[in-house]
Short mmCIF file of N, CA and C and ligand atoms in Angstrom, two decimals:
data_model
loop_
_atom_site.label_atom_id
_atom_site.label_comp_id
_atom_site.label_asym_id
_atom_site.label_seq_id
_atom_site.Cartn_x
_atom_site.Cartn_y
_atom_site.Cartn_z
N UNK A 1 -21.83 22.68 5.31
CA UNK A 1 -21.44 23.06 3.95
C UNK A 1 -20.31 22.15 3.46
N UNK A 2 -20.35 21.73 2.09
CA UNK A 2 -19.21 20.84 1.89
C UNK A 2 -17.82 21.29 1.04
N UNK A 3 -16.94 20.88 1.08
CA UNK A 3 -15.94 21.45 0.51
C UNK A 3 -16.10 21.57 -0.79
N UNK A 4 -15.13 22.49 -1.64
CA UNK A 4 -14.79 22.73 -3.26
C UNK A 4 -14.25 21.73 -3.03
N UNK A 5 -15.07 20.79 -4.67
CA UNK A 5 -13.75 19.47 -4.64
C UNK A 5 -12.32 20.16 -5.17
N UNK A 6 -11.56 19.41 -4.85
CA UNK A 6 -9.69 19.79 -5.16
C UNK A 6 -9.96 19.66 -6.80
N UNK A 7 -8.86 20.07 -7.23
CA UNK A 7 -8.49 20.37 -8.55
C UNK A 7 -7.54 19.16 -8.36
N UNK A 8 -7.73 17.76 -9.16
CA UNK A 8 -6.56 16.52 -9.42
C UNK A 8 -5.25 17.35 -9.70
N UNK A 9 -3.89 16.52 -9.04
CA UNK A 9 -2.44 16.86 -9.02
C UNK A 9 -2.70 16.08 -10.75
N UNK A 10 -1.25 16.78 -10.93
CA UNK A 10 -0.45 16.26 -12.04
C UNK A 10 -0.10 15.11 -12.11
N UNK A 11 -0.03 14.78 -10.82
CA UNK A 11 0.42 13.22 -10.41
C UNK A 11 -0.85 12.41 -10.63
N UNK A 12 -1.88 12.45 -10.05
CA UNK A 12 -3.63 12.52 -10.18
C UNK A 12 -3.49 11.93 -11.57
N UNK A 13 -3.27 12.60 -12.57
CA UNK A 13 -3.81 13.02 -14.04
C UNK A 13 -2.74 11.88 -14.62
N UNK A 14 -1.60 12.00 -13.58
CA UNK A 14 -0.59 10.56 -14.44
C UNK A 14 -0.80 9.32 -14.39
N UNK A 15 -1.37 9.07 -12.84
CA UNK A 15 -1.87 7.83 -12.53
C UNK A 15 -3.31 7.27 -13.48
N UNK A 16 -4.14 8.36 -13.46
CA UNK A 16 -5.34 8.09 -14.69
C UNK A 16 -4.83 7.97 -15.71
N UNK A 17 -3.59 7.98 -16.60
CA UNK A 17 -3.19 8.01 -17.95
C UNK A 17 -3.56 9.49 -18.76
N UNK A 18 -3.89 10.21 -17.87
CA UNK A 18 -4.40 11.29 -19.07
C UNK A 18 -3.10 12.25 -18.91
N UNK A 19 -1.93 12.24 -18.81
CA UNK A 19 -0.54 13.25 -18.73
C UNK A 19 0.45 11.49 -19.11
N UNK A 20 0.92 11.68 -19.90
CA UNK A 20 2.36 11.02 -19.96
C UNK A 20 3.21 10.84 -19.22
N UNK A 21 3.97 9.42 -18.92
CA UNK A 21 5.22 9.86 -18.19
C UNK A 21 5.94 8.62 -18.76
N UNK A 22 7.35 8.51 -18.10
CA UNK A 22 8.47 7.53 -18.59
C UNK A 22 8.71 6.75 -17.63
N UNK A 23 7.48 5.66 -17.46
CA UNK A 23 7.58 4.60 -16.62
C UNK A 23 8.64 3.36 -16.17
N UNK A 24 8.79 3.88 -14.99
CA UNK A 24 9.98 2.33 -14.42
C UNK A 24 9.45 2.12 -14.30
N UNK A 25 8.57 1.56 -13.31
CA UNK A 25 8.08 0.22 -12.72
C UNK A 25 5.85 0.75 -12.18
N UNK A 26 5.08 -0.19 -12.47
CA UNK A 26 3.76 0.42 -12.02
C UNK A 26 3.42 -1.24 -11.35
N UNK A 27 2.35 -1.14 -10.37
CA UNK A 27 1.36 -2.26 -9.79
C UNK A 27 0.60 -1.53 -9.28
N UNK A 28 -0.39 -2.56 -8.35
CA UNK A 28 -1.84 -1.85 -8.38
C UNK A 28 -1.97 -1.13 -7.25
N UNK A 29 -0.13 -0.79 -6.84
CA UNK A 29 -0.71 0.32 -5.42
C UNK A 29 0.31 1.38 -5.80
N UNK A 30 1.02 1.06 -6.75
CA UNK A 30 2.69 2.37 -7.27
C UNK A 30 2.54 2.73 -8.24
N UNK A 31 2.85 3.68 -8.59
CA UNK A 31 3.88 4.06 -9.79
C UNK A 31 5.28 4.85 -10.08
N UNK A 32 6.10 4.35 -10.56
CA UNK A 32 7.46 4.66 -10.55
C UNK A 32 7.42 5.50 -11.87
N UNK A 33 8.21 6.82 -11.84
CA UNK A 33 8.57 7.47 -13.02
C UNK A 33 9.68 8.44 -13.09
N UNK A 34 10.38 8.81 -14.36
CA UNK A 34 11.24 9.65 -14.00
C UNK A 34 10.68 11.04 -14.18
N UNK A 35 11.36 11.70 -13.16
CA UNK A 35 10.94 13.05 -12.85
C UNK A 35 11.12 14.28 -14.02
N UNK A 36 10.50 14.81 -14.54
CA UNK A 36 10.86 15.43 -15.93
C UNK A 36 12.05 16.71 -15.85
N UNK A 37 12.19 17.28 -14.37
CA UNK A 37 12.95 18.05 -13.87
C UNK A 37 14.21 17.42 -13.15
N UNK A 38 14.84 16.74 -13.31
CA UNK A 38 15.79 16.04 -12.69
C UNK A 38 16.99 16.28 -11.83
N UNK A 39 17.25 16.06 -10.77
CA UNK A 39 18.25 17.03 -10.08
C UNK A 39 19.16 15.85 -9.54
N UNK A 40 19.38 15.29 -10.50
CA UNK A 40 20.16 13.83 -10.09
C UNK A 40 20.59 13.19 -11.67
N UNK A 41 21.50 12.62 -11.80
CA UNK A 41 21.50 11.71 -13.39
C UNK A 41 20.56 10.30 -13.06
N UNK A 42 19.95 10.07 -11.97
CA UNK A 42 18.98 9.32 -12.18
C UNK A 42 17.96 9.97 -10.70
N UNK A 43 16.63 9.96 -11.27
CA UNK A 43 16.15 10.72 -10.40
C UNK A 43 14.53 10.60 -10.53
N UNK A 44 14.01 9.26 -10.12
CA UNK A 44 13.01 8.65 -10.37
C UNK A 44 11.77 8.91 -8.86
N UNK A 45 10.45 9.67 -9.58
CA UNK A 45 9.59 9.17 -8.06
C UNK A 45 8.78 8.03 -8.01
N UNK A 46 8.09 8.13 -6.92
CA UNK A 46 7.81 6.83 -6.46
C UNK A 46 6.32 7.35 -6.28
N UNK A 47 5.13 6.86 -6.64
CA UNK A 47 4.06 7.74 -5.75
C UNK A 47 2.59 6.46 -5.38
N UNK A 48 1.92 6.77 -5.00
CA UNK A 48 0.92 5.74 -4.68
C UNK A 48 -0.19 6.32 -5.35
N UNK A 49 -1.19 5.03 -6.11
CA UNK A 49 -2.04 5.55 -6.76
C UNK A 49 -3.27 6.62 -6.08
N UNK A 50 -3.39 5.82 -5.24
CA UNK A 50 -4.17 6.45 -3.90
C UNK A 50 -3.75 8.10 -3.61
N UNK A 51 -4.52 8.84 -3.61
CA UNK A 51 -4.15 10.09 -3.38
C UNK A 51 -4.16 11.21 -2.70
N UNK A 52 -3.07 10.59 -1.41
CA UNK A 52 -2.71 11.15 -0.53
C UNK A 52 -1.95 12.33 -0.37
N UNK A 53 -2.35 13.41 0.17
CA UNK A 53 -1.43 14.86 -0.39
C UNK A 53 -0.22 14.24 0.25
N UNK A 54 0.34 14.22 1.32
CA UNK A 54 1.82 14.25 1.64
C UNK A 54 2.29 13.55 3.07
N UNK A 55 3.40 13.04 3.01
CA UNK A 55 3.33 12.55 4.82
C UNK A 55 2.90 13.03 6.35
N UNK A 56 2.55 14.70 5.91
CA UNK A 56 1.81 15.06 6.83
C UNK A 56 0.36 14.78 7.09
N UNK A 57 -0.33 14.12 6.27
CA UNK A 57 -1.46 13.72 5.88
C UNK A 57 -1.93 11.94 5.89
N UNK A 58 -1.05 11.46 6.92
CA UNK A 58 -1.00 10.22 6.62
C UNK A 58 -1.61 9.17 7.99
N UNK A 59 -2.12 8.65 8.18
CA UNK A 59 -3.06 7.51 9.20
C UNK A 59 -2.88 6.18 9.33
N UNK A 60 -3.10 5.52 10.21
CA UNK A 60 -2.81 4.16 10.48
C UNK A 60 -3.35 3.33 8.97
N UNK A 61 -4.08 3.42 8.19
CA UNK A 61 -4.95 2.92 6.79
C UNK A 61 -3.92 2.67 6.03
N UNK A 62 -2.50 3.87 5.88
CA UNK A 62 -2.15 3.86 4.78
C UNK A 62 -0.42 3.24 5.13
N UNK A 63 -0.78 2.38 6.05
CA UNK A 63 0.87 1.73 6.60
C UNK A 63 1.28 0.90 5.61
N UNK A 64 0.07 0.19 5.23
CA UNK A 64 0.51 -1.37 4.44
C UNK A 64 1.27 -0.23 2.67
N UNK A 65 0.31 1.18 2.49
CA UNK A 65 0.96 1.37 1.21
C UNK A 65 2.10 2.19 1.49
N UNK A 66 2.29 2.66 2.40
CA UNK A 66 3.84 3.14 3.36
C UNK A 66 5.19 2.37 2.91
N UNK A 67 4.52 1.44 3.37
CA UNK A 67 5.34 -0.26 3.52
C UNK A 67 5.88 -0.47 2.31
N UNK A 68 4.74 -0.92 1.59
CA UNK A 68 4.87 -0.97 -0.34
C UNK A 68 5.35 -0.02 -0.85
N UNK A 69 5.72 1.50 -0.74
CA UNK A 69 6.23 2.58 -1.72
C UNK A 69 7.50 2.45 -0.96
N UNK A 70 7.79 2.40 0.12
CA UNK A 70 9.09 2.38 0.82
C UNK A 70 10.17 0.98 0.10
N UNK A 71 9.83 -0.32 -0.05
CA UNK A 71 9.85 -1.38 -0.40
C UNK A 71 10.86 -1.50 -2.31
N UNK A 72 9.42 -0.34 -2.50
CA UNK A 72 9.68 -0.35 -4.31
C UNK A 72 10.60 0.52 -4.56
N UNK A 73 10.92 1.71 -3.15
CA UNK A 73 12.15 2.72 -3.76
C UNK A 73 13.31 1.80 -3.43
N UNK A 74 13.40 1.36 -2.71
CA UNK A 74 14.84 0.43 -2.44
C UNK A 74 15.02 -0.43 -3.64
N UNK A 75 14.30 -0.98 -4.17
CA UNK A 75 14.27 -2.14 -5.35
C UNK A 75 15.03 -1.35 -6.57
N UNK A 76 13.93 0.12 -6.81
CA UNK A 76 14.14 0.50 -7.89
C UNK A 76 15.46 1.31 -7.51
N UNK A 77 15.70 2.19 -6.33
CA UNK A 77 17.29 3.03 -6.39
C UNK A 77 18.17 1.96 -6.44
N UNK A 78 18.19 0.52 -5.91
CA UNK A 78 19.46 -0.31 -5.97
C UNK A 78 19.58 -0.85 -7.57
N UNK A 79 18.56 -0.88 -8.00
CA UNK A 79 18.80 -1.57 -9.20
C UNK A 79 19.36 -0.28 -10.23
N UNK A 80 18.77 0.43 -9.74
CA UNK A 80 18.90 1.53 -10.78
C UNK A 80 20.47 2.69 -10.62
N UNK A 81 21.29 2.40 -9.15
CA UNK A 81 22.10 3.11 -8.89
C UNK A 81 22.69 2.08 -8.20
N UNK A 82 23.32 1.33 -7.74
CA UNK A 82 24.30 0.25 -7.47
C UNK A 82 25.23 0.69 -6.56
N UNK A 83 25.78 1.66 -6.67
CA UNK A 83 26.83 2.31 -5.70
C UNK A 83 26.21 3.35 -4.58
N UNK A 84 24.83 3.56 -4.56
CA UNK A 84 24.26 4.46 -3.36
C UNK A 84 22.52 5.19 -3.81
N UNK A 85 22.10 5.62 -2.86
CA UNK A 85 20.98 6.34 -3.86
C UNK A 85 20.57 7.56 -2.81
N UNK A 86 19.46 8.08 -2.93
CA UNK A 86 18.95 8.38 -1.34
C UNK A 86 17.22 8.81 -1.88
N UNK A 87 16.71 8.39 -0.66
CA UNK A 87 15.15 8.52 -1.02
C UNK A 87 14.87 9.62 -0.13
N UNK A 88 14.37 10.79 -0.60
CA UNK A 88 13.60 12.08 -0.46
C UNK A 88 11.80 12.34 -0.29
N UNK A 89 11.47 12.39 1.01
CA UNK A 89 9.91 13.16 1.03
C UNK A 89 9.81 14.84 1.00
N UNK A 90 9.19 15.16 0.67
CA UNK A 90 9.43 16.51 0.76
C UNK A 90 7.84 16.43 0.80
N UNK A 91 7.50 17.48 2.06
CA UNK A 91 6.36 17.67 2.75
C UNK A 91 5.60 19.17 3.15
N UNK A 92 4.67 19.38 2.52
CA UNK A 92 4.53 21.28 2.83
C UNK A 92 5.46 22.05 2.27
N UNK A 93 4.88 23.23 2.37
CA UNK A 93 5.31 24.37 1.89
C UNK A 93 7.70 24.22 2.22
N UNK A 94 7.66 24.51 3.64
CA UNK A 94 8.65 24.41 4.53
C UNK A 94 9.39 23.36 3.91
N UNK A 95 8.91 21.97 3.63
CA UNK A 95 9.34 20.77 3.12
C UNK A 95 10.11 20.97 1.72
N UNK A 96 9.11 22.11 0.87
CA UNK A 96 9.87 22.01 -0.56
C UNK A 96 8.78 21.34 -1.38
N UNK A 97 7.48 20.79 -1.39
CA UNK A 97 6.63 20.09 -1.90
C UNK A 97 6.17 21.21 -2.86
N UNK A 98 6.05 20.42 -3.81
CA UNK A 98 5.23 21.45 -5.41
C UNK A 98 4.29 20.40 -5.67
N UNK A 99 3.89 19.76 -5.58
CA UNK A 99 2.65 18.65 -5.99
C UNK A 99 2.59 17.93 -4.88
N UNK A 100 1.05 18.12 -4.66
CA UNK A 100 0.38 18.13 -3.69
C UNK A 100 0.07 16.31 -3.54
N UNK A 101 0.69 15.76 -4.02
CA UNK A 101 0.33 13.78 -4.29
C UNK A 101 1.76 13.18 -3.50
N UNK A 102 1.22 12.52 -2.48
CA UNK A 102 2.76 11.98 -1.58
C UNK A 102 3.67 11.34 -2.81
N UNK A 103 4.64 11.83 -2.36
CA UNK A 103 6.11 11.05 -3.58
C UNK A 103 7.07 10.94 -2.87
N UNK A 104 7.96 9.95 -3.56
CA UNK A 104 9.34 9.61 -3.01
C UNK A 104 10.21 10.04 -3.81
N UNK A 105 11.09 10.96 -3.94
CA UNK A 105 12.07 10.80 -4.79
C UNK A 105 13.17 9.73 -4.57
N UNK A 106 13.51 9.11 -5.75
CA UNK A 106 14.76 8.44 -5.44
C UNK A 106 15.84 9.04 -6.38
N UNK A 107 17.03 9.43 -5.93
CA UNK A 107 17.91 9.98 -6.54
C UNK A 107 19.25 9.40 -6.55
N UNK A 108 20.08 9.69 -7.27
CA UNK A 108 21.44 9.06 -7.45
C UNK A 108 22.24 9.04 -8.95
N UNK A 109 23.14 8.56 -9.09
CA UNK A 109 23.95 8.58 -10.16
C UNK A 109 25.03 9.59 -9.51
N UNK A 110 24.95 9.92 -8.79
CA UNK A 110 26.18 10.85 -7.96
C UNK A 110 26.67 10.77 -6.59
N UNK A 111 27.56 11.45 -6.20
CA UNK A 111 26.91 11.65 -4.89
C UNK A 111 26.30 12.25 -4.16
N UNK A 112 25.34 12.37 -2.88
CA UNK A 112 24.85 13.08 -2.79
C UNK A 112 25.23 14.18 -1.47
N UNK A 113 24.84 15.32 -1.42
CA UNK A 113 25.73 16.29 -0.56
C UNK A 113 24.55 15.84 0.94
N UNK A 114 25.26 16.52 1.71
CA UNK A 114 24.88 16.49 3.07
C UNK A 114 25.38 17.81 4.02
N UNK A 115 24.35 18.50 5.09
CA UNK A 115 22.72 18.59 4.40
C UNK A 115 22.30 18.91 3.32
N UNK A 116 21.07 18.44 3.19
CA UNK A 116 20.62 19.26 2.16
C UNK A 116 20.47 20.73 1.69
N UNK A 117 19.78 21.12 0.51
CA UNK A 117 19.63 22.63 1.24
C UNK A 117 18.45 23.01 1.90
P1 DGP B 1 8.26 18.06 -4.91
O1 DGP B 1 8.95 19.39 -5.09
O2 DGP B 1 8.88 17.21 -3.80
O3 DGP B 1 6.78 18.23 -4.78
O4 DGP B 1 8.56 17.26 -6.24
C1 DGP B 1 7.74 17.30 -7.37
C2 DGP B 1 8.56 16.78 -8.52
O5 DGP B 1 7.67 16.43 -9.55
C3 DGP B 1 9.55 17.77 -9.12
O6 DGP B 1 10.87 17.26 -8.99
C4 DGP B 1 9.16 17.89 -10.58
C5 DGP B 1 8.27 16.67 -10.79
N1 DGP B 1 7.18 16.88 -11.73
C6 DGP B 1 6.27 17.89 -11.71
N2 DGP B 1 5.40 17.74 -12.72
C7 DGP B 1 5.77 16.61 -13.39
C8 DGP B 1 5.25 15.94 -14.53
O7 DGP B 1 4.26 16.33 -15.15
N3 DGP B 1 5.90 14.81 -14.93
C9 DGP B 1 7.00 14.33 -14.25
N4 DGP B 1 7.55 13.20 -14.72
N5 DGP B 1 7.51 14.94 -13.17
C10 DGP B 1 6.90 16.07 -12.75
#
């Protein structure tokens, strides 16, 4: 028997163009945007077009776009926060994940506390 196909993330629907967002930076394996809920004065994710639910979900295939989303948060938190940043996965339920499409947050414009909550 085969599965119910999934219902596309929000993220899904951004990468197709059909939901809006406020693009930093896109190529043909990222997209960078700011987060509409922001918990940072700069507070941009990172996500891969490819649509992978989350780092628990992840295989030797998807190193090279690992590589590349890891790559583009450093580019975009240094350019975009100069004095520090910090890049966030949040994974499963436990993790804190609300959209089911792997993301990076990159956050900053402050500092940031330690631990988290
Ligand atoms: P997480 O909790 O790690 O799954 O983070 C999901 C983030 O996505 C959360 O900070 C809010 C953000 N978000 C949810 N829906 C939208 C949207 O439609 N547009 C944008 N720009 N961000 C969204």
């Amino acid at each position: 028997m085969s599965e119910a196909p999934k219902q596309p993330t929000i993220f899904a629907r951004i990468v197709r163009g059909e939901v809006p967002c406020n693009k930093v930076f896109e190529d043909d394996v990222c997209l960078a945007f700011h987060d509409v809920t922001p918990a940072a004065p700069v507070h941009v994710l990172v996500i891969p077009k490819e649509p992978v639910e989350s780092l628990g979900h992840i295989d030797g295939s998807h190193e090279a776009m690992l590589g590349h989303l890891l790559r583009k948060a450093g580019e975009i938190g240094q350019q975009l926060c100069p004095d520090g940043f910090r890049v966030v996965a949040n994974a499963g339920g436990d993790g804190g994940q609300t959209v089911a499409h792997l993301h990076l947050h990159i956050l900053g414009g402050r500092p940031m506390g330690w631990p988290p909550g």
